[in-house]
Tab-separated table of N, CA and C in Angstrom:
chain	number	residue	atom	x	y	z
A	1	MET	N	-10.635	-15.597	9.213
A	1	MET	CA	-10.530	-15.137	8.241
A	1	MET	C	-10.426	-13.541	9.184
A	2	ALA	N	-9.781	-12.806	7.670
A	2	ALA	CA	-9.363	-11.647	7.474
A	2	ALA	C	-10.161	-10.706	8.387
A	3	ASP	N	-10.291	-9.615	9.136
A	3	ASP	CA	-10.847	-8.548	9.969
A	3	ASP	C	-10.525	-7.227	9.340
A	4	ARG	N	-9.204	-7.309	9.096
A	4	ARG	CA	-8.656	-5.614	8.811
A	4	ARG	C	-7.448	-6.163	7.537
A	5	ILE	N	-7.686	-5.648	6.687
A	5	ILE	CA	-6.636	-6.157	5.096
A	5	ILE	C	-6.604	-5.229	5.019
A	6	LEU	N	-4.632	-4.882	4.495
A	6	LEU	CA	-3.997	-3.345	3.381
A	6	LEU	C	-4.265	-3.265	2.959
A	7	VAL	N	-4.433	-3.156	1.711
A	7	VAL	CA	-3.826	-2.646	0.427
A	7	VAL	C	-3.240	-1.471	-0.029
A	8	PRO	N	-2.121	-2.019	-0.389
A	8	PRO	CA	-0.812	-0.945	-0.644
A	8	PRO	C	-1.940	-0.088	-2.190
A	9	TYR	N	-1.458	0.898	-2.632
A	9	TYR	CA	-2.207	1.512	-3.609
A	9	TYR	C	-1.662	2.525	-4.139
A	10	ASP	N	-1.493	1.845	-5.568
A	10	ASP	CA	-0.312	3.475	-6.084
A	10	ASP	C	-0.985	3.393	-7.809
A	11	GLY	N	-2.250	3.443	-7.196
A	11	GLY	CA	-3.427	3.169	-8.598
A	11	GLY	C	-2.510	2.701	-10.020
A	12	SER	N	-1.661	1.156	-9.504
A	12	SER	CA	-1.937	0.924	-11.524
A	12	SER	C	-2.760	-0.541	-11.165
A	13	PRO	N	-2.268	-0.883	-12.549
A	13	PRO	CA	-3.634	-2.198	-12.750
A	13	PRO	C	-3.459	-2.995	-11.974
A	14	GLN	N	-2.379	-3.409	-11.215
A	14	GLN	CA	-2.277	-4.546	-10.738
A	14	GLN	C	-2.792	-4.768	-8.668
A	15	ALA	N	-2.054	-2.782	-8.845
A	15	ALA	CA	-2.664	-2.218	-7.301
A	15	ALA	C	-4.854	-2.669	-7.192
A	16	ALA	N	-5.265	-2.260	-8.058
A	16	ALA	CA	-6.802	-2.621	-8.646
A	16	ALA	C	-7.638	-3.811	-8.202
A	17	GLU	N	-6.294	-4.606	-9.331
A	17	GLU	CA	-6.646	-5.526	-9.254
A	17	GLU	C	-7.045	-6.015	-7.585
A	18	ALA	N	-5.746	-5.725	-6.865
A	18	ALA	CA	-5.929	-6.321	-5.484
A	18	ALA	C	-6.619	-5.743	-4.614
A	19	LEU	N	-6.861	-4.144	-4.596
A	19	LEU	CA	-7.799	-4.220	-4.163
A	19	LEU	C	-9.785	-4.301	-4.271
A	20	GLU	N	-9.828	-5.183	-6.000
A	20	GLU	CA	-10.866	-5.724	-6.549
A	20	GLU	C	-11.420	-6.887	-6.025
A	21	PHE	N	-9.803	-7.901	-5.792
A	21	PHE	CA	-10.203	-9.123	-5.030
A	21	PHE	C	-9.993	-8.571	-4.139
A	22	ALA	N	-9.519	-7.911	-3.148
A	22	ALA	CA	-10.318	-7.436	-1.665
A	22	ALA	C	-11.080	-8.055	-1.392
A	23	PHE	N	-12.571	-6.752	-1.511
A	23	PHE	CA	-13.989	-6.280	-1.558
A	23	PHE	C	-14.095	-7.459	-2.293
A	24	GLY	N	-13.437	-8.148	-3.176
A	24	GLY	CA	-14.551	-9.442	-3.717
A	24	GLY	C	-14.603	-10.973	-2.394
A	25	LYS	N	-13.641	-11.238	-2.209
A	25	LYS	CA	-12.985	-12.164	-1.161
A	25	LYS	C	-12.877	-11.907	0.039
A	26	PHE	N	-13.162	-10.867	1.082
A	26	PHE	CA	-13.488	-10.237	1.652
A	26	PHE	C	-14.486	-9.724	2.326
A	27	PRO	N	-16.214	-9.862	2.335
A	27	PRO	CA	-16.814	-9.067	2.007
A	27	PRO	C	-17.578	-9.133	2.895
A	28	ASP	N	-17.024	-8.798	4.373
A	28	ASP	CA	-16.912	-8.886	5.491
A	28	ASP	C	-15.756	-7.167	6.883
A	29	ALA	N	-14.678	-7.862	5.482
A	29	ALA	CA	-13.487	-6.983	6.491
A	29	ALA	C	-13.263	-5.635	6.184
A	30	THR	N	-12.884	-5.435	7.302
A	30	THR	CA	-12.476	-3.569	6.865
A	30	THR	C	-11.216	-3.317	6.086
A	31	ILE	N	-11.176	-2.684	4.344
A	31	ILE	CA	-10.454	-2.854	3.550
A	31	ILE	C	-9.657	-1.502	4.240
A	32	ILE	N	-8.479	-1.259	4.015
A	32	ILE	CA	-7.490	-0.021	4.506
A	32	ILE	C	-6.138	0.600	2.771
A	33	ALA	N	-7.042	1.490	1.912
A	33	ALA	CA	-5.433	1.305	0.947
A	33	ALA	C	-4.765	2.844	1.811
A	34	LEU	N	-3.881	3.079	1.705
A	34	LEU	CA	-2.606	2.982	1.456
A	34	LEU	C	-2.318	3.201	0.494
A	35	TYR	N	-1.150	4.652	0.636
A	35	TYR	CA	-1.055	5.141	-1.065
A	35	TYR	C	0.107	5.696	0.484
A	36	VAL	N	2.083	4.517	-0.211
A	36	VAL	CA	2.694	5.659	0.442
A	36	VAL	C	3.663	6.566	-0.340
A	37	ILE	N	3.604	7.700	-0.144
A	37	ILE	CA	4.572	8.464	-1.158
A	37	ILE	C	6.234	8.675	-0.300
A	38	GLU	N	7.050	8.717	-1.449
A	38	GLU	CA	7.879	7.796	-2.073
A	38	GLU	C	8.945	8.968	-1.292
A	39	VAL	N	10.527	8.652	-0.521
A	39	VAL	CA	10.964	9.571	-0.179
A	39	VAL	C	12.601	8.475	-0.983
A	40	PRO	N	13.189	9.180	-1.594
A	40	PRO	CA	14.423	8.978	-1.901
A	40	PRO	C	15.001	7.881	-0.885
A	41	ASP	N	16.164	6.936	-1.692
A	41	ASP	CA	17.623	7.006	-0.040
A	41	ASP	C	18.031	7.183	-0.113
A	42	GLY	N	18.835	7.703	1.118
A	42	GLY	CA	19.771	8.351	1.365
A	42	GLY	C	19.445	9.564	2.469
A	43	ARG	N	19.968	10.589	2.853
A	43	ARG	CA	19.991	10.878	4.418
A	43	ARG	C	18.769	11.521	5.137
A	44	TRP	N	17.707	11.386	4.579
A	44	TRP	CA	16.606	12.454	5.176
A	44	TRP	C	15.796	10.617	5.042
A	45	ALA	N	16.027	9.879	4.683
A	45	ALA	CA	15.271	8.179	5.423
A	45	ALA	C	16.243	7.424	5.709
A	46	GLN	N	17.450	8.269	5.961
A	46	GLN	CA	18.228	7.232	7.490
A	46	GLN	C	18.306	7.744	8.513
A	47	ILE	N	17.480	9.654	8.206
A	47	ILE	CA	17.158	10.262	9.867
A	47	ILE	C	16.525	9.694	10.487
A	48	VAL	N	14.959	9.176	9.075
A	48	VAL	CA	13.207	9.786	9.949
A	48	VAL	C	13.717	8.228	10.736
A	49	GLY	N	13.725	7.643	9.764
A	49	GLY	CA	13.475	5.792	9.952
A	49	GLY	C	11.843	5.792	9.512
A	50	PRO	N	11.513	4.309	9.339
A	50	PRO	CA	10.308	4.278	9.131
A	50	PRO	C	8.841	4.519	10.185
A	51	GLU	N	8.953	5.092	11.137
A	51	GLU	CA	7.926	5.084	11.784
A	51	GLU	C	7.804	6.670	11.801
A	52	LEU	N	8.398	7.177	11.766
A	52	LEU	CA	8.211	9.270	11.057
A	52	LEU	C	7.614	9.674	10.333
A	53	GLN	N	7.501	10.529	10.287
A	53	GLN	CA	6.762	11.464	8.702
A	53	GLN	C	7.473	12.071	7.687
A	54	ILE	N	7.912	12.092	6.719
A	54	ILE	CA	8.193	13.904	7.190
A	54	ILE	C	7.235	14.993	5.979
A	55	PRO	N	6.920	15.990	6.024
A	55	PRO	CA	6.974	16.929	5.874
A	55	PRO	C	6.792	17.017	3.981
A	56	VAL	N	5.338	16.658	3.177
A	56	VAL	CA	5.151	16.619	1.783
A	56	VAL	C	4.955	17.429	1.381
A	57	THR	N	5.028	17.899	-0.041
A	57	THR	CA	4.496	19.574	-0.649
A	57	THR	C	3.028	18.879	-1.425
A	58	GLU	N	2.591	19.542	-1.696
A	58	GLU	CA	1.204	19.708	-1.249
A	58	GLU	C	0.786	19.416	-2.714
A	59	ARG	N	2.078	19.201	-3.213
A	59	ARG	CA	1.631	18.820	-5.351
A	59	ARG	C	1.085	17.021	-5.292
A	60	ALA	N	1.897	16.815	-4.111
A	60	ALA	CA	2.447	16.371	-3.748
A	60	ALA	C	1.266	14.767	-3.156
A	61	GLN	N	0.639	16.425	-1.829
A	61	GLN	CA	-0.472	15.310	-1.440
A	61	GLN	C	-1.721	15.514	-2.158
A	62	GLU	N	-2.433	16.506	-2.899
A	62	GLU	CA	-2.800	15.702	-4.307
A	62	GLU	C	-2.791	14.265	-5.332
A	63	TYR	N	-1.270	14.641	-5.169
A	63	TYR	CA	-1.138	13.610	-5.575
A	63	TYR	C	-2.332	11.986	-5.214
A	64	ALA	N	-1.114	12.280	-4.215
A	64	ALA	CA	-1.705	10.590	-3.370
A	64	ALA	C	-3.963	10.624	-3.320
A	65	ASP	N	-4.251	12.046	-3.028
A	65	ASP	CA	-5.376	11.670	-2.509
A	65	ASP	C	-6.238	11.518	-3.670
A	66	ASP	N	-5.761	12.172	-5.630
A	66	ASP	CA	-6.271	11.611	-6.261
A	66	ASP	C	-6.608	10.584	-5.893
A	67	LEU	N	-5.153	9.968	-6.222
A	67	LEU	CA	-4.846	8.462	-6.098
A	67	LEU	C	-5.378	7.584	-5.590
A	68	LEU	N	-6.316	8.518	-4.310
A	68	LEU	CA	-6.509	6.993	-3.126
A	68	LEU	C	-8.395	7.615	-3.234
A	69	GLY	N	-8.953	9.095	-4.493
A	69	GLY	CA	-9.874	8.594	-4.696
A	69	GLY	C	-10.288	7.906	-5.987
A	70	SER	N	-9.595	7.482	-6.483
A	70	SER	CA	-8.991	6.539	-7.849
A	70	SER	C	-9.814	4.980	-6.724
A	71	ALA	N	-9.543	4.419	-5.595
A	71	ALA	CA	-9.772	2.908	-4.602
A	71	ALA	C	-11.112	3.993	-3.701
A	72	THR	N	-11.228	4.714	-3.940
A	72	THR	CA	-12.666	4.546	-3.773
A	72	THR	C	-13.296	4.888	-4.709
A	73	GLU	N	-13.522	4.860	-5.575
A	73	GLU	CA	-14.338	5.073	-7.114
A	73	GLU	C	-14.965	3.313	-7.046
A	74	ILE	N	-13.972	2.968	-7.128
A	74	ILE	CA	-13.625	1.011	-6.525
A	74	ILE	C	-14.903	0.839	-5.886
A	75	ALA	N	-13.877	0.975	-5.020
A	75	ALA	CA	-14.932	0.833	-3.966
A	75	ALA	C	-16.942	0.851	-3.387
A	76	THR	N	-17.498	1.265	-4.263
A	76	THR	CA	-18.046	2.462	-4.429
A	76	THR	C	-18.610	1.137	-5.365
A	77	GLU	N	-18.382	0.964	-6.242
A	77	GLU	CA	-18.294	0.340	-6.864
A	77	GLU	C	-18.911	-1.374	-6.914
A	78	HIS	N	-18.568	-1.455	-5.595
A	78	HIS	CA	-18.707	-2.353	-4.626
A	78	HIS	C	-19.589	-2.379	-3.619
A	79	GLY	N	-19.864	-1.295	-3.268
A	79	GLY	CA	-20.687	-1.524	-2.277
A	79	GLY	C	-20.529	-1.528	-2.053
A	80	ARG	N	-19.196	-0.706	-0.853
A	80	ARG	CA	-18.090	-0.832	0.042
A	80	ARG	C	-17.441	0.289	0.516
A	81	SER	N	-16.863	0.100	1.820
A	81	SER	CA	-16.252	1.548	1.854
A	81	SER	C	-15.776	1.158	1.696
A	82	LEU	N	-13.895	2.577	1.760
A	82	LEU	CA	-12.630	1.946	2.611
A	82	LEU	C	-12.385	3.259	3.427
A	83	GLU	N	-11.309	2.688	3.758
A	83	GLU	CA	-11.037	3.471	4.451
A	83	GLU	C	-8.915	3.705	4.193
A	84	THR	N	-8.533	5.611	3.761
A	84	THR	CA	-7.362	5.487	3.291
A	84	THR	C	-6.950	6.093	4.282
A	85	ASN	N	-5.328	6.175	3.843
A	85	ASN	CA	-4.243	6.628	4.159
A	85	ASN	C	-3.188	6.960	3.489
A	86	VAL	N	-2.689	7.506	3.817
A	86	VAL	CA	-0.809	8.693	2.986
A	86	VAL	C	-0.046	8.348	4.377
A	87	VAL	N	1.069	8.181	3.911
A	87	VAL	CA	2.198	7.662	5.064
A	87	VAL	C	3.080	8.538	3.563
A	88	THR	N	4.888	9.110	4.632
A	88	THR	CA	5.415	8.416	3.897
A	88	THR	C	6.983	8.358	3.883
A	89	GLY	N	7.394	7.283	3.237
A	89	GLY	CA	9.225	6.798	3.363
A	89	GLY	C	9.798	6.073	1.752
A	90	GLU	N	9.814	4.598	3.035
A	90	GLU	CA	10.350	3.717	1.225
A	90	GLU	C	9.378	2.824	1.736
A	91	PRO	N	8.771	2.492	0.247
A	91	PRO	CA	7.651	2.219	0.797
A	91	PRO	C	6.987	0.789	1.824
A	92	ASP	N	7.967	-0.537	0.600
A	92	ASP	CA	8.086	-1.596	2.237
A	92	ASP	C	7.717	-1.606	2.666
A	93	HIS	N	9.221	-0.832	3.714
A	93	HIS	CA	9.077	-0.583	5.342
A	93	HIS	C	8.215	0.101	6.324
A	94	ARG	N	7.571	0.376	4.834
A	94	ARG	CA	6.372	2.564	5.908
A	94	ARG	C	5.148	1.057	5.504
A	95	ILE	N	5.111	0.260	4.584
A	95	ILE	CA	3.785	-1.438	4.380
A	95	ILE	C	3.598	-2.031	5.899
A	96	VAL	N	5.213	-2.079	6.423
A	96	VAL	CA	5.318	-3.420	6.754
A	96	VAL	C	3.883	-2.438	7.789
A	97	ALA	N	5.925	-1.104	8.284
A	97	ALA	CA	5.087	-1.083	9.646
A	97	ALA	C	2.868	-0.172	9.564
A	98	GLN	N	2.601	0.274	8.567
A	98	GLN	CA	1.408	0.668	9.193
A	98	GLN	C	0.832	-1.232	8.932
A	99	ALA	N	1.185	-1.681	9.039
A	99	ALA	CA	-0.098	-3.804	9.096
A	99	ALA	C	0.124	-3.747	9.673
A	100	GLU	N	1.570	-2.993	11.500
A	100	GLU	CA	1.598	-3.155	12.203
A	100	GLU	C	0.549	-1.829	12.931
A	101	GLU	N	1.351	-0.481	12.782
A	101	GLU	CA	0.273	0.244	13.919
A	101	GLU	C	-0.531	0.114	13.163
A	102	GLU	N	-1.861	-0.499	12.092
A	102	GLU	CA	-3.276	-0.193	11.721
A	102	GLU	C	-3.664	-1.939	12.704
A	103	SER	N	-2.505	-2.803	12.893
A	103	SER	CA	-3.110	-4.102	13.904
A	103	SER	C	-4.057	-5.239	12.793
A	104	VAL	N	-4.101	-4.700	11.185
A	104	VAL	CA	-4.112	-5.486	10.167
A	104	VAL	C	-3.646	-6.867	10.518
A	105	ASP	N	-4.282	-7.748	9.700
A	105	ASP	CA	-4.487	-9.376	10.058
A	105	ASP	C	-3.666	-10.057	8.177
A	106	LEU	N	-4.600	-9.057	7.274
A	106	LEU	CA	-3.936	-9.693	6.612
A	106	LEU	C	-2.978	-8.377	5.097
A	107	ILE	N	-2.378	-8.844	4.341
A	107	ILE	CA	-1.855	-7.364	3.984
A	107	ILE	C	-2.200	-8.522	2.129
A	108	VAL	N	-3.059	-7.967	1.236
A	108	VAL	CA	-3.220	-8.195	-0.226
A	108	VAL	C	-2.113	-6.966	-1.290
A	109	ILE	N	-2.291	-7.710	-2.259
A	109	ILE	CA	-0.866	-6.444	-2.769
A	109	ILE	C	-1.258	-6.663	-4.372
A	110	GLY	N	-0.657	-5.993	-5.448
A	110	GLY	CA	-0.514	-6.546	-6.653
A	110	GLY	C	0.786	-6.423	-6.940
A	111	SER	N	1.030	-7.496	-7.089
A	111	SER	CA	2.300	-8.107	-7.715
A	111	SER	C	3.402	-7.190	-8.659
A	112	HIS	N	2.958	-6.278	-8.336
A	112	HIS	CA	4.169	-4.975	-9.652
A	112	HIS	C	3.276	-3.926	-9.905
A	113	GLY	N	3.912	-2.512	-8.783
A	113	GLY	CA	3.415	-2.004	-9.521
A	113	GLY	C	3.470	-1.006	-10.514
A	114	GLN	N	3.437	0.920	-10.555
A	114	GLN	CA	3.953	1.416	-12.047
A	114	GLN	C	4.885	1.210	-12.048
A	115	GLU	N	5.968	1.853	-11.279
A	115	GLU	CA	7.215	0.959	-11.673
A	115	GLU	C	7.445	-0.209	-12.779
A	116	GLY	N	6.552	-1.694	-13.500
A	116	GLY	CA	6.035	-2.103	-13.896
A	116	GLY	C	6.801	-3.959	-13.504
A	117	ILE	N	7.634	-4.722	-14.103
A	117	ILE	CA	8.335	-5.947	-13.372
A	117	ILE	C	9.988	-5.634	-13.365
A	118	SER	N	10.411	-5.541	-12.015
A	118	SER	CA	11.469	-5.512	-11.465
A	118	SER	C	12.615	-6.677	-11.256
A	119	ARG	N	11.527	-7.737	-11.460
A	119	ARG	CA	12.285	-9.475	-10.974
A	119	ARG	C	11.180	-9.529	-11.731
A	120	ILE	N	11.521	-10.993	-12.309
A	120	ILE	CA	11.328	-11.486	-13.574
A	120	ILE	C	9.168	-12.006	-12.902
A	121	LEU	N	9.154	-12.586	-11.459
A	121	LEU	CA	7.843	-12.672	-11.112
A	121	LEU	C	7.568	-12.099	-10.219
A	122	LEU	N	8.045	-11.331	-9.287
A	122	LEU	CA	7.846	-10.130	-8.076
A	122	LEU	C	8.023	-9.501	-8.634
A	123	GLY	N	7.558	-8.185	-8.077
A	123	GLY	CA	8.144	-6.928	-8.100
A	123	GLY	C	8.802	-6.639	-6.391
A	124	SER	N	9.800	-5.921	-6.829
A	124	SER	CA	10.822	-5.597	-5.210
A	124	SER	C	10.045	-5.054	-4.306
A	125	VAL	N	9.163	-4.676	-4.198
A	125	VAL	CA	8.515	-4.055	-3.369
A	125	VAL	C	7.337	-5.024	-2.300
A	126	ALA	N	6.834	-5.951	-3.582
A	126	ALA	CA	5.871	-6.883	-3.134
A	126	ALA	C	6.875	-8.169	-2.453
A	127	GLU	N	7.579	-8.766	-3.053
A	127	GLU	CA	8.789	-9.652	-2.611
A	127	GLU	C	9.550	-8.756	-0.876
A	128	ASN	N	9.818	-7.749	-0.991
A	128	ASN	CA	10.020	-7.221	-0.423
A	128	ASN	C	9.609	-7.143	1.461
A	129	ILE	N	7.917	-7.698	0.997
A	129	ILE	CA	6.564	-7.201	2.154
A	129	ILE	C	6.943	-8.641	1.713
A	130	VAL	N	6.707	-9.379	1.031
A	130	VAL	CA	5.785	-10.963	1.812
A	130	VAL	C	7.680	-11.116	2.917
A	131	ARG	N	8.340	-11.218	2.232
A	131	ARG	CA	9.471	-11.375	3.895
A	131	ARG	C	9.487	-10.732	4.622
A	132	ARG	N	9.328	-9.756	4.779
A	132	ARG	CA	9.434	-8.842	5.566
A	132	ARG	C	8.116	-8.645	6.730
A	133	SER	N	6.766	-9.005	6.021
A	133	SER	CA	5.797	-8.758	7.081
A	133	SER	C	5.590	-9.994	8.407
A	134	PRO	N	4.664	-9.743	9.212
A	134	PRO	CA	4.431	-9.624	10.646
A	134	PRO	C	3.305	-10.461	10.112
A	135	VAL	N	2.506	-10.581	9.284
A	135	VAL	CA	1.233	-10.839	8.889
A	135	VAL	C	1.039	-11.699	8.322
A	136	PRO	N	0.334	-12.542	7.755
A	136	PRO	CA	0.307	-13.375	5.922
A	136	PRO	C	0.236	-12.502	5.123
A	137	VAL	N	1.077	-12.478	3.172
A	137	VAL	CA	0.873	-11.268	2.591
A	137	VAL	C	0.016	-12.219	1.464
A	138	LEU	N	-1.100	-12.316	0.628
A	138	LEU	CA	-1.695	-12.373	-0.588
A	138	LEU	C	-1.357	-11.576	-1.430
A	139	VAL	N	-0.619	-12.279	-2.586
A	139	VAL	CA	0.014	-11.056	-3.830
A	139	VAL	C	-0.458	-11.979	-5.423
A	140	VAL	N	-1.536	-10.663	-5.760
A	140	VAL	CA	-2.906	-10.832	-6.212
A	140	VAL	C	-1.841	-10.493	-7.822
A	141	ARG	N	-1.469	-11.734	-8.724
A	141	ARG	CA	-1.300	-11.642	-10.618
A	141	ARG	C	-2.310	-11.291	-11.683
């Protein structure tokens, strides 16, 4: 059974479904909602790498806090507590890195996020996480 579960959360309906699924199927697990402030491909992403953080604007941090506030509301509706975390970088790389740093047993992710369906069945971020993750990944559709 999974004791620590990472749920990437971007405010999309699919992310909310993944979070609700995690609460419903894993009642005793610690759930961590992660929001990644995306850093565009380019020099910064190449220089910084997945383990370092780029300073973010106050507006970006407020947006992240608001999104994770909605995740906390979902937790409250389920009578659960929720750990939250905000990181910067390329979402798929940061999610995999965070799974390792947080020593999670499982990643529960929505099939695609706010950007919609970038592939026929599975979003590109979810697909990359499935391919790279050091722990099992459960994709919620």
